mmCIF file of N, CA and C in Angstrom:
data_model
loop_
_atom_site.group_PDB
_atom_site.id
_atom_site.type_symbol
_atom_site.label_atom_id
_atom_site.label_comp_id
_atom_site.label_asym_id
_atom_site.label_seq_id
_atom_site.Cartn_x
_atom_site.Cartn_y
_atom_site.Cartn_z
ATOM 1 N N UNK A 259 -74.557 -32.024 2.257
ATOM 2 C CA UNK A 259 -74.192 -31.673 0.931
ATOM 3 C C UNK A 259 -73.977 -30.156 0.798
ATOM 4 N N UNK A 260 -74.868 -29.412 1.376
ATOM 5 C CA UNK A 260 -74.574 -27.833 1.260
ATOM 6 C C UNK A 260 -73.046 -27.799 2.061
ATOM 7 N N UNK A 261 -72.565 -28.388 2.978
ATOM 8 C CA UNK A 261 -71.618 -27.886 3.784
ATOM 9 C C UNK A 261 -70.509 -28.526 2.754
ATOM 10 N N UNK A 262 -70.742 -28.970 2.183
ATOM 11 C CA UNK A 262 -69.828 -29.627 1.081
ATOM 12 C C UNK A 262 -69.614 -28.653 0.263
ATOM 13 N N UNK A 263 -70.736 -28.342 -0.833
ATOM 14 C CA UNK A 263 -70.519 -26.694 -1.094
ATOM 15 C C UNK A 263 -69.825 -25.556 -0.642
ATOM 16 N N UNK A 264 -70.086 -24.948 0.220
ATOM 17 C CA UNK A 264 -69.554 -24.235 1.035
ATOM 18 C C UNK A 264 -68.263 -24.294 1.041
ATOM 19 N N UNK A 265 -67.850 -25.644 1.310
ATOM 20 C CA UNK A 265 -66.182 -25.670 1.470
ATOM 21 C C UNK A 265 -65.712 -25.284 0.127
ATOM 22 N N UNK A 266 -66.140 -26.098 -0.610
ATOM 23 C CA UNK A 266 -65.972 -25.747 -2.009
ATOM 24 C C UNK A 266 -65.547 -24.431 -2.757
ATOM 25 N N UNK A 267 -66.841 -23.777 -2.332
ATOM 26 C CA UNK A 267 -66.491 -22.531 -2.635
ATOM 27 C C UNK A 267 -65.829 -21.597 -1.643
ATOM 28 N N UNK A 268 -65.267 -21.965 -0.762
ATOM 29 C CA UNK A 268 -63.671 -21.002 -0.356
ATOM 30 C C UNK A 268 -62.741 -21.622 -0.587
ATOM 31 N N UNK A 269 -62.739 -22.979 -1.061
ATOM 32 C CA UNK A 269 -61.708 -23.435 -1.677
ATOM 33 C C UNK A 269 -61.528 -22.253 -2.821
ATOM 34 N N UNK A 270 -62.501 -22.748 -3.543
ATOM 35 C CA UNK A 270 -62.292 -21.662 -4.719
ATOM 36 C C UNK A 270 -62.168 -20.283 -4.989
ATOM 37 N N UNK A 271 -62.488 -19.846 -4.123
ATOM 38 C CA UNK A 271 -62.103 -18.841 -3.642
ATOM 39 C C UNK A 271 -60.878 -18.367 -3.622
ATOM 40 N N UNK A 272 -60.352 -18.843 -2.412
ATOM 41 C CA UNK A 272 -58.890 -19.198 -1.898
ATOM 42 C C UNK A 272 -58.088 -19.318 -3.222
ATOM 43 N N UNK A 273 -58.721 -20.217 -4.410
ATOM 44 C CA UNK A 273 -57.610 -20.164 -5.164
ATOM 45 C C UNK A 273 -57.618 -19.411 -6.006
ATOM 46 N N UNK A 274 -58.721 -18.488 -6.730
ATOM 47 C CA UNK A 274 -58.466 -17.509 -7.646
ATOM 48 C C UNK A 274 -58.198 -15.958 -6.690
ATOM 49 N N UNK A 275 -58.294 -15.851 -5.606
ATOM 50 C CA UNK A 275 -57.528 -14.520 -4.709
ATOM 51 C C UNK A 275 -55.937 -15.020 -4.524
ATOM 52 N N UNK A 276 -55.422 -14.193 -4.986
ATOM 53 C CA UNK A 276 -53.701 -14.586 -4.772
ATOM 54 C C UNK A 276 -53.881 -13.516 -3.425
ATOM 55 N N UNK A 277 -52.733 -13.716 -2.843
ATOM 56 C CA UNK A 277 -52.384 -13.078 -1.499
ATOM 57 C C UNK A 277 -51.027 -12.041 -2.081
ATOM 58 N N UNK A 278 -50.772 -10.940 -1.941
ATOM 59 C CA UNK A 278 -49.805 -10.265 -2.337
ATOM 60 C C UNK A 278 -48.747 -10.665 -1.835
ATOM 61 N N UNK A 279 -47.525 -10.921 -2.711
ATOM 62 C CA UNK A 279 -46.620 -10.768 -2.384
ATOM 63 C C UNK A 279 -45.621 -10.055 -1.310
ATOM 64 N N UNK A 280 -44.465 -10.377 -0.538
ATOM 65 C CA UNK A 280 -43.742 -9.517 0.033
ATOM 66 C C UNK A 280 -43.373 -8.506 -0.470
ATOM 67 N N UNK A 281 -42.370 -8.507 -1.729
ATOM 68 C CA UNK A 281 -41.797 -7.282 -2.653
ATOM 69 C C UNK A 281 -43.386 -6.885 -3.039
ATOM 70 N N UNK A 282 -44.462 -6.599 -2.910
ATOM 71 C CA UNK A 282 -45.529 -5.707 -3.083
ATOM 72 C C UNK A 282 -46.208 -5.038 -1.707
ATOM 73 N N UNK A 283 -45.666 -6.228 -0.893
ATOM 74 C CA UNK A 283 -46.280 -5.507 0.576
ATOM 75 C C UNK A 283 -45.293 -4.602 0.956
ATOM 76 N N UNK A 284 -44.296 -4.570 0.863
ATOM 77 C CA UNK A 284 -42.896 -3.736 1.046
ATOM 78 C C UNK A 284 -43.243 -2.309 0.125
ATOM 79 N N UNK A 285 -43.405 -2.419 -1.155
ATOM 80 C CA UNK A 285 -43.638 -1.411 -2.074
ATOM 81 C C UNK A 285 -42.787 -1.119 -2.728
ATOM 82 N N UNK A 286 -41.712 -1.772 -3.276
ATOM 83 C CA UNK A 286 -40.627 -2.283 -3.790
ATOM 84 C C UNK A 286 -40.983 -1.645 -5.302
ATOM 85 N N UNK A 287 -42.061 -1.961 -5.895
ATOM 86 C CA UNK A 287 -42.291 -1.202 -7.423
ATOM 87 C C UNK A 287 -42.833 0.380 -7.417
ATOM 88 N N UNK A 288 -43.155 0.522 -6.313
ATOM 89 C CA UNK A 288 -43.594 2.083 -5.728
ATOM 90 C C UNK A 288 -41.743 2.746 -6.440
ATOM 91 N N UNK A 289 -42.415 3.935 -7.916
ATOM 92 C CA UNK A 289 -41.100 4.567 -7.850
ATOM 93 C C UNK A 289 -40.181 5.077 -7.028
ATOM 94 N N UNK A 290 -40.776 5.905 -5.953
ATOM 95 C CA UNK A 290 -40.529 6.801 -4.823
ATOM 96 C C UNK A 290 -39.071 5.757 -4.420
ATOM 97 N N UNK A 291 -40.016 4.193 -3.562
ATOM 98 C CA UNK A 291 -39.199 3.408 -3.004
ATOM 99 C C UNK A 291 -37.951 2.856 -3.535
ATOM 100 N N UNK A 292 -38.462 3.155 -4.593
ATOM 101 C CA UNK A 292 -37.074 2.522 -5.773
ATOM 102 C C UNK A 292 -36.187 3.508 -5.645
ATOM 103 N N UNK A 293 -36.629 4.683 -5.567
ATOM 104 C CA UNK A 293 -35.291 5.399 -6.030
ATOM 105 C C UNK A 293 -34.526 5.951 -4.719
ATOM 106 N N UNK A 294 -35.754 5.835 -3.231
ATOM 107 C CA UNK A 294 -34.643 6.031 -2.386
ATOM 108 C C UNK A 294 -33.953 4.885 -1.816
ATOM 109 N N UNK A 295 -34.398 3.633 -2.046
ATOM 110 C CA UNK A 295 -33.432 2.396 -1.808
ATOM 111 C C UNK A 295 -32.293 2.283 -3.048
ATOM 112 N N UNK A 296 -32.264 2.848 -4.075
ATOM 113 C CA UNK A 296 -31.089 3.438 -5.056
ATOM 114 C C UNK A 296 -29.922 4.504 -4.601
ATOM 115 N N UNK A 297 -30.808 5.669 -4.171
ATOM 116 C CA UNK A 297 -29.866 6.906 -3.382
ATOM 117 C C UNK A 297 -29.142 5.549 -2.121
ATOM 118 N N UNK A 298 -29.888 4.862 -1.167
ATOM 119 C CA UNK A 298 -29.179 4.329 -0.114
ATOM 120 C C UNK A 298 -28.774 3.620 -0.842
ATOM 121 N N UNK A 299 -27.933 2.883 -2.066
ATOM 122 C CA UNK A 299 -27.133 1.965 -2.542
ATOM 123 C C UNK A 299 -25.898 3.054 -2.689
ATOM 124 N N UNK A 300 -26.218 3.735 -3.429
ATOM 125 C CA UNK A 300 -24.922 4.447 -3.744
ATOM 126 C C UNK A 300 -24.409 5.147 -3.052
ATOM 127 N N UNK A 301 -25.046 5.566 -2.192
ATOM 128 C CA UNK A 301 -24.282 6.521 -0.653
ATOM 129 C C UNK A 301 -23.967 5.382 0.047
ATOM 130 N N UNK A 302 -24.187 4.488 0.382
ATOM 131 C CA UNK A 302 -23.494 3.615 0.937
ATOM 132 C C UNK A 302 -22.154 3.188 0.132
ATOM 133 N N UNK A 303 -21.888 2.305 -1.107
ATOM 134 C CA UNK A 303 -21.072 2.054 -1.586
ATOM 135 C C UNK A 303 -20.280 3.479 -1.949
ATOM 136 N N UNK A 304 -20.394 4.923 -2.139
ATOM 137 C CA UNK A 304 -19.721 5.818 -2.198
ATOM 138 C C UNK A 304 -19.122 6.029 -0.625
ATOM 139 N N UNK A 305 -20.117 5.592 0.609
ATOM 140 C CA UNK A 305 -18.783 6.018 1.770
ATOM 141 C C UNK A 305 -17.862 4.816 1.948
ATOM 142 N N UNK A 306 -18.074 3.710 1.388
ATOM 143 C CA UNK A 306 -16.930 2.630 1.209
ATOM 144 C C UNK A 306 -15.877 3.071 0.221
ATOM 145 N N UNK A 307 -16.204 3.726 -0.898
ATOM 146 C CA UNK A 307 -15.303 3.930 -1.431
ATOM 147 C C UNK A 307 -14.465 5.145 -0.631
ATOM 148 N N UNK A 308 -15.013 5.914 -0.353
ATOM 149 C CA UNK A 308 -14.115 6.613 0.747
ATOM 150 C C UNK A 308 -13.170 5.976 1.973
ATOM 151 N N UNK A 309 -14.025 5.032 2.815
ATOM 152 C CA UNK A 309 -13.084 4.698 3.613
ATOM 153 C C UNK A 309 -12.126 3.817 2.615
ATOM 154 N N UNK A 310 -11.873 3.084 1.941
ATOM 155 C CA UNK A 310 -11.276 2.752 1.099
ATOM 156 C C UNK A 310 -9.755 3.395 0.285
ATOM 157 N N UNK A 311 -10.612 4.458 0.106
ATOM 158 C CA UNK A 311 -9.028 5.302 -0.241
ATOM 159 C C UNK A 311 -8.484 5.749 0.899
ATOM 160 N N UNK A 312 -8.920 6.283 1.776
ATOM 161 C CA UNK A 312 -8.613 6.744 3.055
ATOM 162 C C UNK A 312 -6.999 5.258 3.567
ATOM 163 N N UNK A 313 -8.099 4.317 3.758
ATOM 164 C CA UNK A 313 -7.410 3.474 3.924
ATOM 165 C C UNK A 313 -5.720 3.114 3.442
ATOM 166 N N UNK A 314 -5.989 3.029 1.862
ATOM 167 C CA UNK A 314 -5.047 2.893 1.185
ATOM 168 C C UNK A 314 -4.257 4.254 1.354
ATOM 169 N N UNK A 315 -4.482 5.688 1.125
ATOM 170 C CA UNK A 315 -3.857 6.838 1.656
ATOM 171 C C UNK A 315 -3.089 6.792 2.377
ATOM 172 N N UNK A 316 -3.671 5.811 3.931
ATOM 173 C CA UNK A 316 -2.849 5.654 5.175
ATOM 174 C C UNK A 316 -1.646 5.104 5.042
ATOM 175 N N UNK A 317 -1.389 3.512 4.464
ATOM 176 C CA UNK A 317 -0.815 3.035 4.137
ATOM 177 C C UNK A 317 0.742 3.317 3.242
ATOM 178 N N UNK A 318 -0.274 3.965 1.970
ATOM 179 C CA UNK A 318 0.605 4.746 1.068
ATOM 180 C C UNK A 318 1.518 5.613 1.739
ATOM 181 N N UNK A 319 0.963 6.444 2.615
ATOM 182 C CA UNK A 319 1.703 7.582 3.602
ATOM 183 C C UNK A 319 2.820 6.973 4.521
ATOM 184 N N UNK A 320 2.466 5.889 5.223
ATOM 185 C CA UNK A 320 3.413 5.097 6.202
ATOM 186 C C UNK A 320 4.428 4.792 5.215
ATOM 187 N N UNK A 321 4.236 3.692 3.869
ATOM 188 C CA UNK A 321 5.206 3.670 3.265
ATOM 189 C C UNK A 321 6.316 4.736 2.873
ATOM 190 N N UNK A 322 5.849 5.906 2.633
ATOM 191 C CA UNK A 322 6.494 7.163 1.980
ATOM 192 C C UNK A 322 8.036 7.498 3.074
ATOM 193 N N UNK A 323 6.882 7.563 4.162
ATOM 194 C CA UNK A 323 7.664 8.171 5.503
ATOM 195 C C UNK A 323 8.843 6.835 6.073
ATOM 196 N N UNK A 324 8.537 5.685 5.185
ATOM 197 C CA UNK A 324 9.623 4.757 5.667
ATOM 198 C C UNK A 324 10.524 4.490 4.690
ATOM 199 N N UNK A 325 10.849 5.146 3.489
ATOM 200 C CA UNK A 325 11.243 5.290 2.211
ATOM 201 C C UNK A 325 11.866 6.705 2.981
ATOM 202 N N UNK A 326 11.452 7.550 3.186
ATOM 203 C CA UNK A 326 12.417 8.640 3.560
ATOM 204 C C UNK A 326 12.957 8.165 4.766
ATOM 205 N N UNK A 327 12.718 7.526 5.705
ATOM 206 C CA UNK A 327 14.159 6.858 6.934
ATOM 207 C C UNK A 327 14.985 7.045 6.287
ATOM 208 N N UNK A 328 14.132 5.729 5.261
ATOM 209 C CA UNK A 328 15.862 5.044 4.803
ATOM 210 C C UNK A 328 16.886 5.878 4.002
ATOM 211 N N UNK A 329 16.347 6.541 3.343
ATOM 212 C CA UNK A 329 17.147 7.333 2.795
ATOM 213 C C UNK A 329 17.991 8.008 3.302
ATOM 214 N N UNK A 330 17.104 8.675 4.803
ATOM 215 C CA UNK A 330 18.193 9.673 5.499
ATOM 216 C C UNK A 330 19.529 8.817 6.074
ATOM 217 N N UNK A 331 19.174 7.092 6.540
ATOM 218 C CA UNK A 331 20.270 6.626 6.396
ATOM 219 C C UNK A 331 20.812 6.648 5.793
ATOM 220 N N UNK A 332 20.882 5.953 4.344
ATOM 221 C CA UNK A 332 21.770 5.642 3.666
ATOM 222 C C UNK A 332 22.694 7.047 3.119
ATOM 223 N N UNK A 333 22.384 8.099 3.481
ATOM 224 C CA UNK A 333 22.683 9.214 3.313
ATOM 225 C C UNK A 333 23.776 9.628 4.673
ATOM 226 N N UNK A 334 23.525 9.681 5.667
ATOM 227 C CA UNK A 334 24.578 9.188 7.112
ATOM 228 C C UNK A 334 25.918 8.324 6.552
ATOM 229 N N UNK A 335 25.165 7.307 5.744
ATOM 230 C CA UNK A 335 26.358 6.008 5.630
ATOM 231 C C UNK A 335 26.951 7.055 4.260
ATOM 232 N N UNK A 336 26.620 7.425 3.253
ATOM 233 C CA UNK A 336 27.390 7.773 2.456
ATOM 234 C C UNK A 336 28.102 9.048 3.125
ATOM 235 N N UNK A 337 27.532 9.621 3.984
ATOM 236 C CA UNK A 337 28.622 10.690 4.316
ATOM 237 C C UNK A 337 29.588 10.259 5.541
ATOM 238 N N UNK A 338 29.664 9.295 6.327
ATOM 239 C CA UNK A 338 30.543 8.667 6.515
ATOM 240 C C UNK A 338 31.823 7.894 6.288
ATOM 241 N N UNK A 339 31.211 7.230 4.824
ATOM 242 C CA UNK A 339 31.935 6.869 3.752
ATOM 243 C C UNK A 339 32.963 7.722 3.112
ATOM 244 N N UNK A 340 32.166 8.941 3.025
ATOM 245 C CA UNK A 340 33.177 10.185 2.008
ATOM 246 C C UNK A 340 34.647 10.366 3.060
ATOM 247 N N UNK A 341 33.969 10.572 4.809
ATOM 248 C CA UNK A 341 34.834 11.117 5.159
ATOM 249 C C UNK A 341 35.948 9.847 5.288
ATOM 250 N N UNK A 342 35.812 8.400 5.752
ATOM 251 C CA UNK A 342 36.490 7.443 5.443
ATOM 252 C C UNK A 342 37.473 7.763 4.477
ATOM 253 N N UNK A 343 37.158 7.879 3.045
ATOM 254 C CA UNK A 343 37.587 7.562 1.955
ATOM 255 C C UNK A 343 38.965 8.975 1.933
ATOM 256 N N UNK A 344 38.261 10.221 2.313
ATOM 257 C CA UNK A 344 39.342 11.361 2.488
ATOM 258 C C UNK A 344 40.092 11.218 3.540
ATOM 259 N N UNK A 345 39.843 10.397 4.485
ATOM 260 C CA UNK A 345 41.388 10.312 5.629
ATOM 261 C C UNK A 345 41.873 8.652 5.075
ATOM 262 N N UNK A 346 41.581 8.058 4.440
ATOM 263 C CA UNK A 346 42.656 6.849 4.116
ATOM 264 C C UNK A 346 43.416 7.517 2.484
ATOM 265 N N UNK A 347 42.687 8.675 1.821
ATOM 266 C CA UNK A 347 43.308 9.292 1.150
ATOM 267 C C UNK A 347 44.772 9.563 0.996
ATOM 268 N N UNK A 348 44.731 10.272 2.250
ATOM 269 C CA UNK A 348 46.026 11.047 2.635
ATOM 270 C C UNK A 348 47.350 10.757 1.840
ATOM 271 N N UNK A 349 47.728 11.449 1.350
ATOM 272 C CA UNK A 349 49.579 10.331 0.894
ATOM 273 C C UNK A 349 50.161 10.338 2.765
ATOM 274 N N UNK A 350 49.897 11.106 3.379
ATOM 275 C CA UNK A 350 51.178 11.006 4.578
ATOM 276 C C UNK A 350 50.619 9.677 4.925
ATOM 277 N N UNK A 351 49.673 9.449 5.072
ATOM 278 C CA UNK A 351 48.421 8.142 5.725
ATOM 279 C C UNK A 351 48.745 6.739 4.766
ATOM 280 N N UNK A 352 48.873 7.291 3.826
ATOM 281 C CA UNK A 352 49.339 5.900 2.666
ATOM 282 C C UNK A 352 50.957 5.534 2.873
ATOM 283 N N UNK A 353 51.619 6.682 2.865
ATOM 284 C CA UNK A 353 53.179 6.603 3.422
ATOM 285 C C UNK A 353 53.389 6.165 4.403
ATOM 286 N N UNK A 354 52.811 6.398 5.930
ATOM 287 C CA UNK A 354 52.981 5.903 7.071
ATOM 288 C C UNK A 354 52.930 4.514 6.664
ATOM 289 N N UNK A 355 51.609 3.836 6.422
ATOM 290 C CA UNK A 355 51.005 2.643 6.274
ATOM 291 C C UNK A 355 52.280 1.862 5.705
ATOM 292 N N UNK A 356 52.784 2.102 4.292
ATOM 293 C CA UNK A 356 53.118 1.691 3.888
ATOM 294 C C UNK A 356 54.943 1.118 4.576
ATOM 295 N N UNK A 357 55.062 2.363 5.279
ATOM 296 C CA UNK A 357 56.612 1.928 6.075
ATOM 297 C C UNK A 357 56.341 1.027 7.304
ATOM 298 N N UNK A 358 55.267 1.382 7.697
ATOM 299 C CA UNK A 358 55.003 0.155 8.787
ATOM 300 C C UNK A 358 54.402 -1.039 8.482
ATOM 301 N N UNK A 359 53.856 -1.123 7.762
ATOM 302 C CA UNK A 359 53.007 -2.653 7.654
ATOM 303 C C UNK A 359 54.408 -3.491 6.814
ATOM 304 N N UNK A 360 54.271 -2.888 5.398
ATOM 305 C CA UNK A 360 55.230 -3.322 4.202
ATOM 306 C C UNK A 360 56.610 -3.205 4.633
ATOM 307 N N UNK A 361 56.789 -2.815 5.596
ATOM 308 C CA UNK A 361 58.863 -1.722 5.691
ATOM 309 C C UNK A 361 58.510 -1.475 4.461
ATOM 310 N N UNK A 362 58.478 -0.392 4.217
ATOM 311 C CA UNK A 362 59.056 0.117 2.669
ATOM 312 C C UNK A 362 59.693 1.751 2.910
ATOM 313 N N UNK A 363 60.548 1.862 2.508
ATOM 314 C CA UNK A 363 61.265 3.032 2.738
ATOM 315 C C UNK A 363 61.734 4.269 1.711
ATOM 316 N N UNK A 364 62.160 4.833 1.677
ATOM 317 C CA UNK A 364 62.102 5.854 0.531
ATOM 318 C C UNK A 364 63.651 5.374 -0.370
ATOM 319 N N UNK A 365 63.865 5.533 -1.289
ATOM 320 C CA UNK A 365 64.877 4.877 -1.800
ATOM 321 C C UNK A 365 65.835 6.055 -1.498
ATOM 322 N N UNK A 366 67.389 5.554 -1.772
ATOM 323 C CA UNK A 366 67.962 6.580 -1.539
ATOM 324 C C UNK A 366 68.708 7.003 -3.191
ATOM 325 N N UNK A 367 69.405 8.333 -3.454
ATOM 326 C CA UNK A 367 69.410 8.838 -4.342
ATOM 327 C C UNK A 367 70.240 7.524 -5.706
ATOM 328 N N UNK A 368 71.237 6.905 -4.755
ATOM 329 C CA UNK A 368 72.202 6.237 -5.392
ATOM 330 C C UNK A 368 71.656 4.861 -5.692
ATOM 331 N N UNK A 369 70.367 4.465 -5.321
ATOM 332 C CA UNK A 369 69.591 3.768 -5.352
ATOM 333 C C UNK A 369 68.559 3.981 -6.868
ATOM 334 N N UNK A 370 68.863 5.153 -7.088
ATOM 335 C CA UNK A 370 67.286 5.398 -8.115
ATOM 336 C C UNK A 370 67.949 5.258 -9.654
ATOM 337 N N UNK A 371 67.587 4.651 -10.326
ATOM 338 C CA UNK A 371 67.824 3.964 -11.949
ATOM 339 C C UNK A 371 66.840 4.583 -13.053
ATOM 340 N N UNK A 372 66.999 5.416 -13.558
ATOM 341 C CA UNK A 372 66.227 5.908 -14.540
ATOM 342 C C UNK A 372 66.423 5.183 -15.983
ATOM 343 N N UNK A 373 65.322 4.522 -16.558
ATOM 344 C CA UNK A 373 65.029 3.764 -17.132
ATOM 345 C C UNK A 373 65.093 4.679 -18.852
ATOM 346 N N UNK A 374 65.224 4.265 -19.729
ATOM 347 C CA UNK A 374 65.151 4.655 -20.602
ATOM 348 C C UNK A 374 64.511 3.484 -22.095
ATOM 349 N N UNK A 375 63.665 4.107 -22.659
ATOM 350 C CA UNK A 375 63.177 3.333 -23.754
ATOM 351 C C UNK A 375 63.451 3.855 -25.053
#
């Protein structure tokens, strides 16, 4: 019967001693701990936000520099174009063309009819 007791009372024991918690064995409500596991939140998420823009920077930059290619092409093609456009210009170049492809020939004087309205 005493050993019956006995158990008893570390039962009871056992149940009015709580055992501390982890977040208390850690020290988690300790201000100190709080506020430098705070500083390590935000220095962490502040060097993400860095690599982050960095990132996007990179990107942004590649785009820029492939936006100016193109440009310098399309800038080639328009000055290609210009010079195109000034040698099919020509009247001698339009005249030639026109006697060889069309026959077309210059009229002659006794040929020309001045119109009157």
């Amino acid at each position: 019967m005493r050993a019956n007791r006995r158990i008893e009372k570390d039962l009871s024991y056992s149940r009015t001693s709580r055992s501390p918690k982890l977040i208390e064995q850690i020290g988690l409500f300790n201000t100190t701990t709080f506020a430098f596991l705070l500083l390590v939140f935000f220095a962490s998420a502040s060097g993400i936000s860095v690599i982050r823009a960095t990132h996007d920077y990179r990107h942004l930059f590649i785009s820029l520099q492939e936006s100016r290619e193109h440009s310098n092409q399309l800038g080639v093609i328009w000055g290609q174009l210009l010079i195109e456009q000034s040698t099919f210009g020509v009247d001698g170049r339009i005249e030639q063309k026109a006697v060889e492809l069309l026959e077309m020939r210059v009229p002659a004087v006794e040929e020309i009819v001045m119109a009157k309205f």
